[in-house]
Coordinates of C-alpha atoms in Angstrom, one line a residue:
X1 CA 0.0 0.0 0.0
X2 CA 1.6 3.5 -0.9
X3 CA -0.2 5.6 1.4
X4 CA 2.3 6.9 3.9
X5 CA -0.1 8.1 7.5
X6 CA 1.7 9.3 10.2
X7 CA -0.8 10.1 13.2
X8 CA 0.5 11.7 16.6
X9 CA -2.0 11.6 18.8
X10 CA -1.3 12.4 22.6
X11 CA -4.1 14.1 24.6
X12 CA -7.0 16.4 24.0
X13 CA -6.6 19.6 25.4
X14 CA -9.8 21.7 25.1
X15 CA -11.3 20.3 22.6
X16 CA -8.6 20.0 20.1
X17 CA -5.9 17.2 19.0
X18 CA -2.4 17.7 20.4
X19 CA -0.1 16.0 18.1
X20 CA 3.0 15.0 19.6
X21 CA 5.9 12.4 19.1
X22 CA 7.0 13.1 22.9
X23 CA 4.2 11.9 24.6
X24 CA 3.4 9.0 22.3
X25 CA 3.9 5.7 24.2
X26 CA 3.7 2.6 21.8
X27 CA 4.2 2.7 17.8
X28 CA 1.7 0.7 15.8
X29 CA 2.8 0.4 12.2
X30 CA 0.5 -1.3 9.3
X31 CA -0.9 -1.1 6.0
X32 CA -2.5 2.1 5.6
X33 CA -5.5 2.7 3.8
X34 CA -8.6 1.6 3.8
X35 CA -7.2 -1.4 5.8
X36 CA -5.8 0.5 8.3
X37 CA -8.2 2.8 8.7
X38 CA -11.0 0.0 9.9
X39 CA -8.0 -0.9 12.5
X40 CA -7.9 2.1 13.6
X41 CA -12.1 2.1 14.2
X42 CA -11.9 -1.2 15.7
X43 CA -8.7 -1.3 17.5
X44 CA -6.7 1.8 18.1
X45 CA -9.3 4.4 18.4
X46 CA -11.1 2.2 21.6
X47 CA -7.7 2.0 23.3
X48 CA -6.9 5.7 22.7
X49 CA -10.3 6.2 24.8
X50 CA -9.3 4.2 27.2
X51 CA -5.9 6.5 27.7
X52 CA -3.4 4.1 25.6
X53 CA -1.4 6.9 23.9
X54 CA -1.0 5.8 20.7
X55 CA 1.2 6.6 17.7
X56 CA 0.3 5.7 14.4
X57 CA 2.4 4.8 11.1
X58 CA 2.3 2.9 8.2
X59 CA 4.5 0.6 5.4
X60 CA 4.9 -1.4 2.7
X61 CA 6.8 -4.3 4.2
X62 CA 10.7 -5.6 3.5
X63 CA 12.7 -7.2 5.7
X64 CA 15.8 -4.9 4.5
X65 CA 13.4 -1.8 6.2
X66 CA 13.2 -3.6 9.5
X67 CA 17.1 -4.7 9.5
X68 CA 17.9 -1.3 9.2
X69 CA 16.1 0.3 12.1
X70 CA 17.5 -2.0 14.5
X71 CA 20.7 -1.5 13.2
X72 CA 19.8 2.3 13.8
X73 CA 19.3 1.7 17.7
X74 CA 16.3 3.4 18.0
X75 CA 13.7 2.6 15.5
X76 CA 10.7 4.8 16.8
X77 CA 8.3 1.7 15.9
X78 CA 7.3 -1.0 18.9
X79 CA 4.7 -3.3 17.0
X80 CA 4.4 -3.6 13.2
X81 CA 2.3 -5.9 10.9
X82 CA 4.0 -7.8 8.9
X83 CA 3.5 -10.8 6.1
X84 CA 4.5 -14.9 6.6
X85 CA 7.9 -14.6 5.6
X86 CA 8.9 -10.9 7.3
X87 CA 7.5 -12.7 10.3
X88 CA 9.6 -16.2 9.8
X89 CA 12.7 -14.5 8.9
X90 CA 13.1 -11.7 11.3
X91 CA 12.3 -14.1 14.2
X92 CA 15.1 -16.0 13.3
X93 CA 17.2 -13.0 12.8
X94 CA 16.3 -12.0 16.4
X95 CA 14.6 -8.9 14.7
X96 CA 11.9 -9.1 17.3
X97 CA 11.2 -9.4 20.9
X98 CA 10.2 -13.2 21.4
X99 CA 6.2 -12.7 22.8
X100 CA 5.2 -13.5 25.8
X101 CA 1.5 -15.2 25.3
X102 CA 1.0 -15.3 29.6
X103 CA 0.0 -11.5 28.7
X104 CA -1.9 -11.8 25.7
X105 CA -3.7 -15.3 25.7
X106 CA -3.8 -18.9 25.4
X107 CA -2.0 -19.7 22.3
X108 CA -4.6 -22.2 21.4
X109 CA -7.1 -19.9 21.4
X110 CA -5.8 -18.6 17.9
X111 CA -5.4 -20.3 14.5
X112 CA -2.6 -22.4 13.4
X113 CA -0.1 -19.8 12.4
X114 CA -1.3 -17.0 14.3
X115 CA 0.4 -17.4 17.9
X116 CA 4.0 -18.0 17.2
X117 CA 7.4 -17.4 19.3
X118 CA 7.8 -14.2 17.8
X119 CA 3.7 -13.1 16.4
X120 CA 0.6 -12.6 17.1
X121 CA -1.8 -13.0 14.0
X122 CA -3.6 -9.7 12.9
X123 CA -6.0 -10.7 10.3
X124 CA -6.5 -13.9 7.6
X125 CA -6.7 -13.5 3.7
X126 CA -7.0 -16.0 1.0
X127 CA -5.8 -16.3 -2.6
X128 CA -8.8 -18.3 -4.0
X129 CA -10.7 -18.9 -7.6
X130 CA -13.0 -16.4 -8.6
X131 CA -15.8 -16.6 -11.3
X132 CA -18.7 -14.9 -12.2
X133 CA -22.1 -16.1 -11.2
X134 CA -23.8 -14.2 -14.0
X135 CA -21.7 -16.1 -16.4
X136 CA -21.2 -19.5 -15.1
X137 CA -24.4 -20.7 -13.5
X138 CA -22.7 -24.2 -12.5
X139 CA -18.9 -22.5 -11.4
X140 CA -16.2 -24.5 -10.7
X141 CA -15.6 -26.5 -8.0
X142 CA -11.5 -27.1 -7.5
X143 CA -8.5 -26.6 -9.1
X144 CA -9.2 -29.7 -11.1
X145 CA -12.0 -27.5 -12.6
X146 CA -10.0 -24.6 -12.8
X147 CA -7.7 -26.8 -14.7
X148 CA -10.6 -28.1 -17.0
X149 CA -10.7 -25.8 -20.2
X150 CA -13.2 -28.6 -22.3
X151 CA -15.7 -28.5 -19.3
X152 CA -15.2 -24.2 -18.4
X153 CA -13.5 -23.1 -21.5
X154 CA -11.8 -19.7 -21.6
X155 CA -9.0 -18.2 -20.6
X156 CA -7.8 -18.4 -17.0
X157 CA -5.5 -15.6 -14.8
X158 CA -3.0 -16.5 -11.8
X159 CA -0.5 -14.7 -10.4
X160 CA 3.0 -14.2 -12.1
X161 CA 5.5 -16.0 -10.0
X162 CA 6.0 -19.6 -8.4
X163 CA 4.1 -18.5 -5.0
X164 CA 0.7 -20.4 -5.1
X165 CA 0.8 -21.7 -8.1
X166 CA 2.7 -24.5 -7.8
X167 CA 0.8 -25.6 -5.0
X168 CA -2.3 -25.3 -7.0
X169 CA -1.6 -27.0 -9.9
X170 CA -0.3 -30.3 -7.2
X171 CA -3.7 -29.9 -5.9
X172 CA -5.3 -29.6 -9.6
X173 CA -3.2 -32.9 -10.2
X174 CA -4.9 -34.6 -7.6
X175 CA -2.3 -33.9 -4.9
X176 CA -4.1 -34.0 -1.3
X177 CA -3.8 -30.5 0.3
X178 CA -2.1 -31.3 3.4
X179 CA 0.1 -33.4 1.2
X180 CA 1.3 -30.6 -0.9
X181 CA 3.8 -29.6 1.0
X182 CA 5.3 -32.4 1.4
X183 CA 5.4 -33.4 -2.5
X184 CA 6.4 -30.2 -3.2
X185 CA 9.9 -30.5 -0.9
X186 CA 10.8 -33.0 -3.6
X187 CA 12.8 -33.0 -7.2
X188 CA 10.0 -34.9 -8.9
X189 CA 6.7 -32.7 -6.9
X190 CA 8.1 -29.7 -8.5
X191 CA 8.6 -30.9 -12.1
X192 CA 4.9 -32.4 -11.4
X193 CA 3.6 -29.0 -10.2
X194 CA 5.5 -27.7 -13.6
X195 CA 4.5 -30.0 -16.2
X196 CA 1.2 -29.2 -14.9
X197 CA 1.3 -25.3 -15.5
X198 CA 2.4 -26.6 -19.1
X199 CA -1.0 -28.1 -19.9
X200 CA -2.7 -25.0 -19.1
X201 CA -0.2 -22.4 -20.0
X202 CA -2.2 -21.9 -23.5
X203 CA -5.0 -20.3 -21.4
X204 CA -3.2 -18.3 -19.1
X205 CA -3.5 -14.6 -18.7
X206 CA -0.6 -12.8 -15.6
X207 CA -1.6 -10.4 -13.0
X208 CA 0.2 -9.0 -10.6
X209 CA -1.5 -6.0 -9.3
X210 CA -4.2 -6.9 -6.7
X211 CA -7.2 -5.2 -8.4
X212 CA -6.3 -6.8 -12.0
X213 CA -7.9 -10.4 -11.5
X214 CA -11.5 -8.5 -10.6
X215 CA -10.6 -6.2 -13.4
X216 CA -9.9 -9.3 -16.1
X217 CA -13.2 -11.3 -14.4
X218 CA -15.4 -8.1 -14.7
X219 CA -14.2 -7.4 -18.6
X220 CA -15.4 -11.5 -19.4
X221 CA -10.9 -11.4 -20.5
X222 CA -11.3 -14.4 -18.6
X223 CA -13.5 -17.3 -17.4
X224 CA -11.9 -17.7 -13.8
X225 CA -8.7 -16.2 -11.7
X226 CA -6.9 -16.3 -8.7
X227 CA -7.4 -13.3 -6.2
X228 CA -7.3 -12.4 -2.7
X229 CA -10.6 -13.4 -0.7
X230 CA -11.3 -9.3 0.1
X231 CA -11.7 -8.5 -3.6
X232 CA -14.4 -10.5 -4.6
X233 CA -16.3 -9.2 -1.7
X234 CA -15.3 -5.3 -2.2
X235 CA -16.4 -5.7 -5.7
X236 CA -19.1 -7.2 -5.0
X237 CA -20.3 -4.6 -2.7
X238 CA -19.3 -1.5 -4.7
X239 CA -19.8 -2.8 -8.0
X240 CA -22.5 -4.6 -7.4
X241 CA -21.3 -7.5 -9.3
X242 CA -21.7 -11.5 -8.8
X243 CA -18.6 -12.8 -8.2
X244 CA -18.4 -16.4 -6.7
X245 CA -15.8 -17.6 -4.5
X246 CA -14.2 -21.3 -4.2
X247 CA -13.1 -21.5 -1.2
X248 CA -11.9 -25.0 -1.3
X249 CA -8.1 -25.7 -1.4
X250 CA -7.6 -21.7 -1.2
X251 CA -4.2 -20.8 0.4
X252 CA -4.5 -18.8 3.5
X253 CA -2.0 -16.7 4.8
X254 CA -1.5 -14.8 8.7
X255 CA -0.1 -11.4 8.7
X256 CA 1.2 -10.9 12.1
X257 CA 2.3 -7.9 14.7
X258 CA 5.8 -7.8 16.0
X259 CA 7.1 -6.8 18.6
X260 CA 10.6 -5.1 17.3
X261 CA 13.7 -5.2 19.2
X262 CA 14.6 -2.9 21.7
X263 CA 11.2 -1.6 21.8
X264 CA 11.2 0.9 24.6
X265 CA 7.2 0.7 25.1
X266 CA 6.5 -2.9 26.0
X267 CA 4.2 -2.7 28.5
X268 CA 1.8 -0.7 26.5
X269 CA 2.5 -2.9 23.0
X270 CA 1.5 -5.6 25.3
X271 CA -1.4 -3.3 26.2
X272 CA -2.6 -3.3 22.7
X273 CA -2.0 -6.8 22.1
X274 CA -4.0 -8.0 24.6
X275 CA -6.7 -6.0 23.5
X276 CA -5.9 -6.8 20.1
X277 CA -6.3 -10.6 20.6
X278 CA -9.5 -10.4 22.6
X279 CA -12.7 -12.4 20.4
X280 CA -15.0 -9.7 21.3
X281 CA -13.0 -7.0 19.6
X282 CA -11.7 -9.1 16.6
X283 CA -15.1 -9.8 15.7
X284 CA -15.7 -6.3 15.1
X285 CA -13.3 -5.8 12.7
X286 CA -14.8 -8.1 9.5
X287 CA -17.7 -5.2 10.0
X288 CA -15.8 -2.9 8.8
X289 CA -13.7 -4.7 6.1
X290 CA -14.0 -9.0 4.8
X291 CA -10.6 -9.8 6.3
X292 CA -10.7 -12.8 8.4
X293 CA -9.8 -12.6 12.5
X294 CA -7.1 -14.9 14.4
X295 CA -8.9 -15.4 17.7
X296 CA -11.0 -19.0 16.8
X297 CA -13.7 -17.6 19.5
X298 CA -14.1 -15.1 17.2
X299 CA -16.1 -16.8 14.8
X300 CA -19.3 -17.3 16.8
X301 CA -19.5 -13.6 17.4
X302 CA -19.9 -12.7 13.9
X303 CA -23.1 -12.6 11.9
X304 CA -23.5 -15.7 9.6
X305 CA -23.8 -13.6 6.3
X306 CA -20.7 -12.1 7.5
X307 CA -18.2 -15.4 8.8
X308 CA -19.3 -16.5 5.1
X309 CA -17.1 -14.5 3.4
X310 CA -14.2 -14.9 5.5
X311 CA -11.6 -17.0 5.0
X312 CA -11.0 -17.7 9.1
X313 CA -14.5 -19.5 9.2
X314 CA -14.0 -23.0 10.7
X315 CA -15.9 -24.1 7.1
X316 CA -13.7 -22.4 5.3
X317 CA -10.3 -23.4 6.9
X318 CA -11.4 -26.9 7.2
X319 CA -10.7 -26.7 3.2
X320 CA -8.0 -24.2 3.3
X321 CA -4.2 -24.4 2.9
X322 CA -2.3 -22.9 5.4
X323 CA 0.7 -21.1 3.5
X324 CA 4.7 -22.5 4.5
X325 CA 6.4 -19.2 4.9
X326 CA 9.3 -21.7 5.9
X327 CA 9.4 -23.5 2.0
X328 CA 9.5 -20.5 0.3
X329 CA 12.0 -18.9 2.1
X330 CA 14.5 -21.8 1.7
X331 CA 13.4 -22.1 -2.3
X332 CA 12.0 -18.8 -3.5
X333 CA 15.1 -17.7 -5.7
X334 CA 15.1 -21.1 -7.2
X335 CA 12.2 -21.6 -8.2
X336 CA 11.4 -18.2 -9.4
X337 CA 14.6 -18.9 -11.2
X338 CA 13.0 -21.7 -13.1
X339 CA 9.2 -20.2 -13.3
X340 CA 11.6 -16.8 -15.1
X341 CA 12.8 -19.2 -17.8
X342 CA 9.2 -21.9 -18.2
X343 CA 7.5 -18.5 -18.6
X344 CA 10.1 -17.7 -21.0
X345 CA 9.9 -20.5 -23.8

């Protein structure tokens, strides 16, 4: 996101804001936005009522970012949101203060991936197909279908790069989806996953911006795509269009905070996180935006109409993926290596 939002907010004083980086207490960095605005409704604003004093920025991710504040000494940010592999490899870097769940919550109150050594999960998304209803009456069903150009015929969209779509097209090959891991650790999975690209590379279309695939699906360029979970539904709602989503063998991912090192404002980031984690305030927050919560509780707090369209549903991540941060960190060079030159011929 390349909205940069720096809010100082220490007190009120008659009536007016006083903006100050002196008497701000704890840093909370995210994504900006629209995304970060809905935090700020459901999370930070409560807090700030409450007398946290709250500081507010916001990024774009990279590890390199992070690195280099800590290096600084001082970074001026205590918690920051951050994506699967930010989260895996600055842990192991010692980037981050190691949590301490006694003053948050019982780790098995939160989704796999969401209470780790060094995170706390902030919110769920899901790359997932997406078809329109108004078009295909009987959609597809799994990446098998997806796969199936004689029984959907058209062209198809995923996203350029290895990430994903490797996984999918195991899972399209019949590859069980808590196997796919596993096959793809292996020499032969990943020539399987590639020879499987090559049947439908004919009918492939790229994206790589987020609002493309709704874009492609919307101008009928293609039959089906892969997107993230909150498109569908923001289109849906401010386009008024049909979209479908298949939820089944969609990849979730867990963006988490962290807590950086040598954070000078522990006691309140712990403050936040606490509040953060509750289920009665993370259900509040797929109100306001269809991103799904990490608190399991959670779910039976939220209206039906509502936990349908998340991807943290216990439905819906009974026939999820969870996304291995961990693989892709050890392989990503080599196999974008290799996806450069198959994309190539």
């Amino acid at each position: 996101m390349n909205q940069k939002l720096s809010l100082n907010i220490c007190g009120l004083l008659a009536g007016v804001v006083v903006a100050s980086n002196a008497c701000a207490q704890v840093t909370l960095v995210s994504w900006g936005g629209v995304f970060q605005d809905a935090q700020r409704e459901v999370f930070f604003d409560p807090l700030r009522a409450e007398g946290l004093k709250i500081n507010e920025d916001s990024w774009d991710g990279g590890i390199g970012i992070l690195r280099s504040k800590i290096l600084a000494g001082d970074s001026g940010w205590d918690l920051v949101q951050v994506e699967p592999e930010e989260m895996v490899l600055g842990c192991e870097e010692g980037l981050y203060q190691p949590l301490d769940f006694a003053r948050i919550g019982t780790p098995s109150q939160f989704i796999p991936g969401a209470a780790s050594e060094c995170g706390l999960g902030a919110n769920v998304y899901s790359i997932v197909i997406a078809y329109d209803g108004n078009t295909l009456k009987a959609g597809p069903q799994s990446w098998a279908d997806f796969w199936d150009v004689k029984k959907f015929p058209g062209k198809r969209a995923l996203r350029q790069g290895p990430k994903m779509n490797l996984e999918f097209a195991l899972m399209a090959d019949g590859v069980a989806p808590d196997q796919v891991y596993k096959v793809l650790s292996t020499p032969k999975g990943v020539d399987r996953a590639f020879a499987k690209l090559d049947q439908l590379k004919p009918n492939l279309i790229w994206w790589s911006a987020g609002n493309q695939p709704m874009q492609l699906l919307g101008s009928g360029e293609v039959v089906m795509t892969t997107t993230y979970n909150g498109r569908v539904s923001a289109a849906n709602e401010s386009d008024k269009r049909n979209f479908k989503v298949v939820w089944n063998g969609g990849i979730f991912m867990v963006d988490s905070w962290v807590l950086l090192k040598g954070s000078k404002n522990q006691d309140d980031a712990y403050r936040f996180l606490k509040y953060f984690g509750d289920a009665r305030n993370q259900a509040r927050f797929p109100l306001k935006i269809r991103y799904g919560v990490a608190n399991k509780n959670a779910n039976q707090l939220i209206p039906t109409e509502i936990q349908a369209q998340l991807p943290s549903s216990p439905e819906t991540l009974a026939k999820s993926v969870p996304f291995d941060a961990e693989y892709w960190l050890e392989n990503i060079d080599s196999l974008t290596e290799r996806f450069s030159a198959w994309s190539a011929k």
